[in-house]
Coordinates of C-alpha atoms in Angstrom, one line a residue:
M1 CA 0.0 0.0 0.0
T2 CA 1.2 3.5 -0.8
T3 CA 0.2 6.9 0.4
A4 CA 0.1 10.3 -1.3
D5 CA 2.8 11.5 1.2
Q6 CA 5.7 9.6 -0.5
A7 CA 9.0 11.2 -1.2
P8 CA 8.3 14.4 -3.1
A9 CA 9.4 15.1 -6.6
P10 CA 9.8 18.5 -8.4
A11 CA 6.5 20.3 -9.0
T12 CA 4.6 19.8 -12.2
C13 CA 1.5 21.4 -13.7
G14 CA 0.7 19.2 -16.7
W15 CA -0.4 16.1 -14.8
M16 CA -2.2 18.1 -12.2
D17 CA -4.2 19.9 -14.9
A18 CA -5.0 16.5 -16.6
W19 CA -6.3 15.2 -13.3
L20 CA -8.3 18.4 -12.5
T21 CA -9.9 18.3 -16.0
A22 CA -11.1 14.8 -15.5
F23 CA -12.1 15.2 -11.9
E24 CA -14.1 18.5 -12.3
T25 CA -15.8 17.2 -15.4
A26 CA -16.8 14.0 -13.6
A27 CA -18.2 16.1 -10.7
A28 CA -20.2 18.3 -13.0
D29 CA -21.4 20.4 -10.0
P30 CA -19.7 23.8 -9.5
V31 CA -21.3 24.4 -6.1
M32 CA -20.0 21.1 -4.7
L33 CA -16.5 21.8 -6.2
L34 CA -16.4 25.3 -4.8
T35 CA -17.4 24.1 -1.3
G36 CA -14.9 21.3 -1.5
E37 CA -12.1 23.7 -2.3
R38 CA -13.0 25.8 0.7
L39 CA -13.0 22.7 3.0
L40 CA -9.3 22.3 2.3
D41 CA -8.6 25.2 4.7
R42 CA -11.6 24.7 7.0
A43 CA -11.8 21.0 7.7
D44 CA -9.4 18.5 9.1
I45 CA -8.5 16.2 6.2
G46 CA -6.4 13.3 7.3
Q47 CA -3.8 11.5 5.2
V48 CA -5.1 10.7 1.7
H49 CA -4.5 7.0 1.0
I50 CA -3.6 6.3 -2.6
N51 CA -4.0 2.8 -3.8
P52 CA -4.6 1.3 -7.3
G53 CA -8.1 2.4 -8.1
T54 CA -8.9 4.4 -5.0
A55 CA -8.1 7.7 -3.1
Q56 CA -9.7 7.9 0.3
A57 CA -9.4 9.9 3.5
T58 CA -11.0 10.8 6.8
L59 CA -12.5 14.3 6.9
T60 CA -13.7 15.9 10.1
M61 CA -15.9 19.0 9.9
P62 CA -15.8 21.6 12.8
N63 CA -18.3 20.7 15.5
A64 CA -19.4 17.6 13.6
A65 CA -20.6 14.6 15.6
R66 CA -18.5 12.2 13.6
P67 CA -16.0 12.2 10.7
H68 CA -16.8 11.5 7.1
Q69 CA -15.2 8.8 4.9
P70 CA -15.0 10.2 1.3
C71 CA -13.6 8.0 -1.4
L72 CA -12.8 8.5 -5.1
T73 CA -12.8 5.3 -7.2
I74 CA -10.7 5.5 -10.4
G75 CA -11.0 2.9 -13.1
P76 CA -7.5 1.3 -13.6
L77 CA -5.9 0.5 -16.9
P78 CA -5.6 -3.2 -17.6
S79 CA -2.1 -4.8 -17.6
P80 CA -1.8 -5.1 -21.4
E81 CA -2.5 -1.4 -21.7
W82 CA 0.2 -0.6 -19.2
E83 CA 2.7 -2.7 -21.1
R84 CA 1.9 -0.7 -24.2
V85 CA 2.3 2.6 -22.3
Y86 CA 5.6 1.6 -20.8
Q87 CA 7.0 0.4 -24.1
A88 CA 5.9 3.6 -25.9
I89 CA 7.6 5.8 -23.3
A90 CA 10.7 3.6 -23.2
A91 CA 11.0 3.4 -27.0
T92 CA 11.6 7.2 -27.4
G93 CA 14.5 7.4 -24.9
E94 CA 13.6 11.1 -24.6
H95 CA 12.7 11.0 -21.0
A96 CA 15.0 8.3 -19.6
D97 CA 17.0 10.5 -17.3
V98 CA 13.9 12.3 -15.9
I99 CA 12.0 9.1 -15.2
A100 CA 15.1 7.4 -13.7
A101 CA 15.1 10.3 -11.2
G102 CA 11.5 9.3 -10.2
R103 CA 9.7 12.0 -12.1
L104 CA 7.1 12.0 -14.8
P105 CA 7.6 14.6 -17.5
D106 CA 4.8 17.1 -18.3
A107 CA 5.3 16.3 -22.0
L108 CA 3.7 12.9 -21.6
S109 CA 0.5 14.5 -20.3
D110 CA 0.0 16.4 -23.5
P111 CA -3.4 15.5 -25.0
A112 CA -1.7 15.0 -28.4
N113 CA -0.2 11.8 -26.9
A114 CA -3.4 10.4 -25.6
D115 CA -3.7 7.7 -28.3
V116 CA -0.3 6.3 -27.2
I117 CA -0.1 7.3 -23.5
R118 CA -3.5 7.5 -21.7
I119 CA -2.4 7.7 -18.1
A120 CA -4.8 10.4 -16.9
P121 CA -8.3 9.1 -16.3
A122 CA -11.3 10.1 -18.4
P123 CA -14.3 11.7 -16.5
G124 CA -16.2 8.4 -16.8
D125 CA -13.5 6.6 -15.0
I126 CA -14.1 8.5 -11.7
T127 CA -16.9 7.8 -9.2
F128 CA -17.6 9.4 -5.8
T129 CA -18.8 7.8 -2.6
C130 CA -19.0 9.2 1.0
S131 CA -20.4 8.2 4.3
C132 CA -22.5 11.4 4.3
R133 CA -24.9 10.0 1.6
P134 CA -26.4 6.6 0.9
D135 CA -25.8 6.6 -2.9
P136 CA -22.7 7.4 -5.0
G137 CA -22.3 11.0 -6.1
I138 CA -20.3 14.2 -5.6
C139 CA -20.4 15.9 -2.2
P140 CA -18.2 18.6 -0.6
H141 CA -16.1 15.9 1.1
T142 CA -15.2 13.9 -2.0
A143 CA -14.6 17.2 -3.8
A144 CA -12.1 18.2 -1.1
V145 CA -10.3 14.9 -1.5
G146 CA -10.2 15.4 -5.3
Y147 CA -8.5 18.7 -4.9
R148 CA -6.1 17.3 -2.3
V149 CA -5.2 14.6 -4.8
A150 CA -4.4 17.3 -7.3
Q151 CA -2.0 18.8 -4.8
H152 CA -0.2 15.5 -4.5
V153 CA -0.1 14.9 -8.2
R154 CA 1.5 18.3 -8.6
A155 CA 4.2 17.4 -6.2
N156 CA 4.6 13.7 -7.3
P157 CA 3.0 12.7 -10.6
G158 CA 3.8 9.1 -9.9
V159 CA 0.7 9.2 -7.6
L160 CA -1.4 9.2 -10.8
L161 CA 0.3 6.1 -12.0
T162 CA -0.6 4.3 -8.8
L163 CA -4.2 5.5 -9.0
R164 CA -4.5 4.0 -12.5
G165 CA -2.9 0.7 -11.4
G166 CA 0.6 1.4 -12.8
S167 CA 4.0 1.7 -11.2
I168 CA 6.8 4.2 -11.6
K169 CA 9.1 1.3 -10.6
E170 CA 8.0 -0.9 -13.5
L171 CA 8.4 2.1 -15.9
R172 CA 12.0 2.6 -14.7
T173 CA 12.7 -1.1 -15.1
M174 CA 11.4 -1.0 -18.7
L175 CA 13.6 2.0 -19.4
R176 CA 16.7 0.3 -18.1
E177 CA 16.0 -2.7 -20.2
S178 CA 15.4 -0.5 -23.3
T179 CA 18.6 1.4 -22.7
S180 CA 20.5 -1.8 -22.3
T181 CA 19.1 -3.2 -25.6
A182 CA 19.9 0.1 -27.4
T183 CA 23.5 -0.1 -26.2
E184 CA 23.8 -3.7 -27.5
S185 CA 22.3 -2.6 -30.8
A186 CA 24.7 0.2 -31.2
A187 CA 27.5 -2.4 -31.3
V188 CA 25.9 -4.1 -34.4
P189 CA 27.3 -3.0 -37.8
E190 CA 25.2 -0.5 -39.7
H191 CA 24.6 -2.9 -42.6
A192 CA 23.2 -5.6 -40.2
R193 CA 20.5 -3.3 -38.8
T194 CA 16.9 -3.6 -39.9
G195 CA 13.6 -1.9 -39.0
I196 CA 12.7 1.7 -38.3
D197 CA 14.2 4.1 -35.8
A198 CA 12.1 4.1 -32.6
R199 CA 12.4 7.9 -32.4
L200 CA 10.7 8.2 -35.8
A201 CA 8.0 5.7 -34.8
F202 CA 7.2 7.6 -31.6
G203 CA 8.2 11.1 -32.6
R204 CA 4.9 12.4 -31.4
L205 CA 6.1 11.9 -27.8
S206 CA 8.8 14.6 -28.1
P207 CA 8.5 17.3 -25.4
R208 CA 5.8 19.9 -26.0
P209 CA 5.3 23.2 -24.2
T210 CA 2.9 22.9 -21.2
R211 CA -0.4 24.3 -22.1
P212 CA -2.0 26.7 -19.6
R213 CA -5.2 25.4 -18.0
P214 CA -8.1 27.4 -19.4
A215 CA -9.7 29.8 -16.9
R216 CA -13.0 28.7 -15.4
A217 CA -16.0 30.4 -16.9
H218 CA -18.0 32.8 -14.8
T219 CA -21.7 33.0 -15.6
T220 CA -23.9 35.9 -15.0
P221 CA -27.2 35.1 -13.3
T222 CA -30.4 35.8 -15.2
S223 CA -33.4 37.5 -13.5
L224 CA -36.6 35.5 -13.2
L225 CA -40.1 36.9 -13.4
D226 CA -42.1 36.6 -10.2
G227 CA -45.2 36.0 -12.2
L228 CA -44.0 32.7 -13.6
R229 CA -46.7 30.1 -13.1
S230 CA -45.9 26.9 -15.0
D231 CA -43.0 24.7 -14.0
P232 CA -40.1 24.4 -16.5
P233 CA -39.2 20.9 -17.8
A234 CA -37.4 18.6 -15.3
P235 CA -34.8 18.7 -13.8
G236 CA -35.1 22.5 -13.7
P237 CA -36.3 24.3 -10.5
T238 CA -40.0 24.6 -9.9
A239 CA -41.9 27.8 -10.5
H240 CA -42.2 28.2 -6.8
S241 CA -38.5 27.9 -6.3
M242 CA -37.9 30.5 -9.0
R243 CA -40.3 32.9 -7.4
L244 CA -38.4 32.6 -4.1
L245 CA -35.1 33.2 -5.8
T246 CA -36.4 36.2 -7.6
R247 CA -37.9 37.7 -4.4
N248 CA -34.6 37.0 -2.6
A249 CA -32.5 38.7 -5.3
A250 CA -34.7 41.7 -5.3
A251 CA -34.6 42.0 -1.5
R252 CA -30.8 41.7 -1.5
A253 CA -30.5 44.4 -4.3
S254 CA -32.7 46.7 -2.3
E255 CA -30.5 46.2 0.8
I256 CA -27.3 47.0 -1.0
L257 CA -28.8 50.1 -2.7
A258 CA -29.9 51.3 0.7
G259 CA -26.3 51.0 2.0
G260 CA -26.6 47.6 3.5
P261 CA -23.7 45.0 3.5
H262 CA -22.8 43.3 0.3
P263 CA -23.1 39.5 0.0
A264 CA -20.3 37.5 1.7
G265 CA -18.6 36.3 -1.4
D266 CA -19.9 33.3 -3.2
D267 CA -19.8 30.8 -0.3
P268 CA -22.7 28.4 -0.8
V269 CA -22.9 27.6 2.9
Q270 CA -23.2 31.2 3.9
D271 CA -25.8 31.8 1.1
A272 CA -27.9 28.8 2.1
A273 CA -27.9 29.9 5.8
R274 CA -29.0 33.4 4.7
L275 CA -31.8 32.0 2.6
L276 CA -33.0 29.6 5.2
A277 CA -33.0 32.3 7.9
D278 CA -36.2 33.4 6.1
P279 CA -39.2 31.3 7.3
A280 CA -40.5 31.3 3.7
H281 CA -37.5 29.1 2.7
R282 CA -37.5 26.7 5.6
A283 CA -39.3 24.0 3.6
H284 CA -36.0 23.6 1.6
L285 CA -33.8 23.1 4.6
E286 CA -33.4 19.3 4.3
H287 CA -32.6 19.6 0.6
A288 CA -30.0 22.3 1.2
A289 CA -28.4 20.3 3.9
E290 CA -28.1 17.2 1.6
Q291 CA -26.6 19.3 -1.3
L292 CA -24.0 20.8 1.0
G293 CA -23.1 17.5 2.8
L294 CA -24.4 18.7 6.2
S295 CA -26.9 17.2 8.6
T296 CA -30.3 18.7 8.9
L297 CA -29.4 19.8 12.4
Q298 CA -26.2 21.5 11.3
M299 CA -28.1 23.3 8.5
R300 CA -30.8 24.4 11.0
D301 CA -28.2 25.8 13.4
L302 CA -26.5 27.7 10.6
A303 CA -29.8 29.3 9.6
L304 CA -30.3 30.3 13.3
A305 CA -26.8 31.7 13.4
H306 CA -27.6 33.9 10.4
E307 CA -30.9 34.9 11.9
Y308 CA -29.2 36.0 15.1
G309 CA -25.9 37.4 13.8
G310 CA -25.8 37.6 10.0
A311 CA -22.8 36.4 8.0
A312 CA -20.5 36.9 11.0
G313 CA -22.7 34.7 13.1
V314 CA -22.5 31.9 10.5
E315 CA -18.7 32.3 10.4
V316 CA -18.2 31.8 14.1
A317 CA -20.7 28.9 14.0
L318 CA -18.6 27.2 11.3
W319 CA -15.0 27.7 12.2
P320 CA -12.6 28.6 15.1
L321 CA -11.0 32.0 14.6
A322 CA -7.9 33.6 16.0
A323 CA -8.3 35.9 19.0
D324 CA -6.1 38.2 21.0
A325 CA -5.2 36.7 24.4
E326 CA -5.8 40.0 26.2
V327 CA -9.3 40.2 24.7
L328 CA -10.1 36.7 26.0
A329 CA -8.7 37.5 29.4
H330 CA -10.8 40.7 29.6
A331 CA -13.9 38.7 28.6
E332 CA -13.2 36.0 31.3
A333 CA -13.1 38.7 33.9
A334 CA -16.3 40.4 32.6
I335 CA -18.4 37.2 32.7
Q336 CA -17.1 35.9 36.0
P337 CA -19.7 37.7 38.2
H338 CA -22.5 36.3 36.1
R339 CA -21.5 32.6 36.2
P340 CA -23.8 30.4 38.3
A341 CA -20.8 28.2 39.3
R342 CA -17.8 30.5 39.6
L343 CA -15.4 27.9 40.8
A344 CA -16.1 25.6 37.8
S345 CA -13.5 25.5 35.0
L346 CA -13.7 28.1 32.2
V347 CA -11.9 26.9 29.1
S348 CA -10.4 29.4 26.6
Q349 CA -9.5 28.1 23.2
D350 CA -9.1 30.0 19.9
N351 CA -11.9 32.6 19.9
Q352 CA -14.1 30.5 22.3
L353 CA -14.8 30.8 26.0
T354 CA -16.6 27.6 27.3
D355 CA -18.4 27.4 30.6
A356 CA -19.3 23.7 30.5
A357 CA -21.0 23.7 33.9
A358 CA -23.4 26.5 32.8
R359 CA -23.8 24.9 29.3
I360 CA -22.7 28.2 27.7
Q361 CA -20.1 29.1 25.2
L362 CA -19.1 32.5 23.8
R363 CA -17.4 33.0 20.5
L364 CA -15.7 36.2 19.4
G365 CA -16.6 37.1 15.8
S366 CA -14.4 38.9 13.2
D367 CA -16.7 41.9 13.7
G368 CA -15.7 42.2 17.4
L369 CA -19.0 40.9 18.8
W370 CA -19.4 38.1 21.2
Y371 CA -21.8 35.4 20.0
P372 CA -23.6 33.3 22.6
F373 CA -24.1 29.5 22.2
T374 CA -25.9 27.0 24.5
D375 CA -25.5 23.3 24.9
W376 CA -28.3 21.5 23.0
H377 CA -28.0 17.7 23.5
G378 CA -24.2 17.7 23.1
T379 CA -23.9 20.3 20.4
W380 CA -23.4 24.1 20.6
R381 CA -26.5 25.9 19.2
P382 CA -26.5 29.6 18.4
A383 CA -28.5 31.8 20.8
P384 CA -29.9 35.3 20.2
G385 CA -28.2 38.3 21.6
P386 CA -24.6 38.9 20.2
S387 CA -23.0 41.9 21.8
G388 CA -19.7 43.7 22.0
D389 CA -20.0 43.2 25.8
P390 CA -19.1 39.6 26.7
A391 CA -21.1 39.9 29.9
A392 CA -24.3 40.9 27.9
A393 CA -23.8 38.0 25.5
Y394 CA -23.3 35.6 28.5
K395 CA -26.6 36.8 30.1
A396 CA -28.3 36.4 26.8
A397 CA -27.3 32.7 26.7
R398 CA -28.6 32.3 30.2
R399 CA -31.9 33.7 29.2
T400 CA -32.1 31.3 26.3
L401 CA -31.5 28.3 28.7
R402 CA -34.1 29.5 31.1
A403 CA -36.7 29.8 28.3
R404 CA -36.3 26.2 27.3

């Protein structure tokens, strides 16, 4: 068994681009891909295990009850196909020194060589499975693993050979045997040689300049008429969904024109939490959670976080943030008189102050406000009442607990 954390080789872009092209085409879901990219920095992704035909890892979301087990399955090349690939590469002799050093030249990833060397998978060779969903399909967790594989392929293209059932070791062996045969052939008199020069037969494998990866297309949303009544053909959104989207877009535009905050980037999780904070959209909560790879409870809590604190409230609900030690110390002193059990431990970590005995946690947001959370059957649920005064936020959390 091998892992993606083998000895590194010099960086390459050609093989990484070949992998990304196949992986993103197979995913065919820009929202999932974008969410997966963002998870690379926000989630705990364990070691990616690369074996013939599979790339799998353990991924832990912040505040999640249990980790996810995403896996990418890649159709391997059959042994006869690998023999043909090895022989085609070895026959040129162009890349012997590079491959002998454990590298895979970018020139071999050129699409013009695909009929001879087809190492990179086609989109149809890739399938996605994850413990977050019962059926195969792309999700944020498998998308994150796909992008992590791209990072490993960039550092060590031999990873791609392993995924496809090949071996850089076998390729090097084939090259050594080919070099030895060529040396023996050189000792044969010119008049005794027959056949065609291998360099001419496989001239198409000569190095080519690396082609830049085309920029991703950006689409401009089209407005929808609120008066639409008939549903478009499946699998398009229903007329009801289109009316909700139109109404939401109009409301957001009015807020911005009135001097309100601009949307928080193109984060689908933030956008879903904002939409679901509106009671008119709550019927779509389960579907949104499924599409984003979250549990229904997590999606409901994020909607509450946006209802109570907007985008900054969702941010502190999702991820730990950095915080100044002096600010945390001041907050500890401010809430101490209001704690029901003052001698109980008070844990300070990242931007969070946790009073486990009182079932209260405060989180400092990037906007300088303290956001209250209360213990709800083992998870921290957002509570109303964020404040710049940590004591006021703490008292808001206590009011929420008394109201239950």
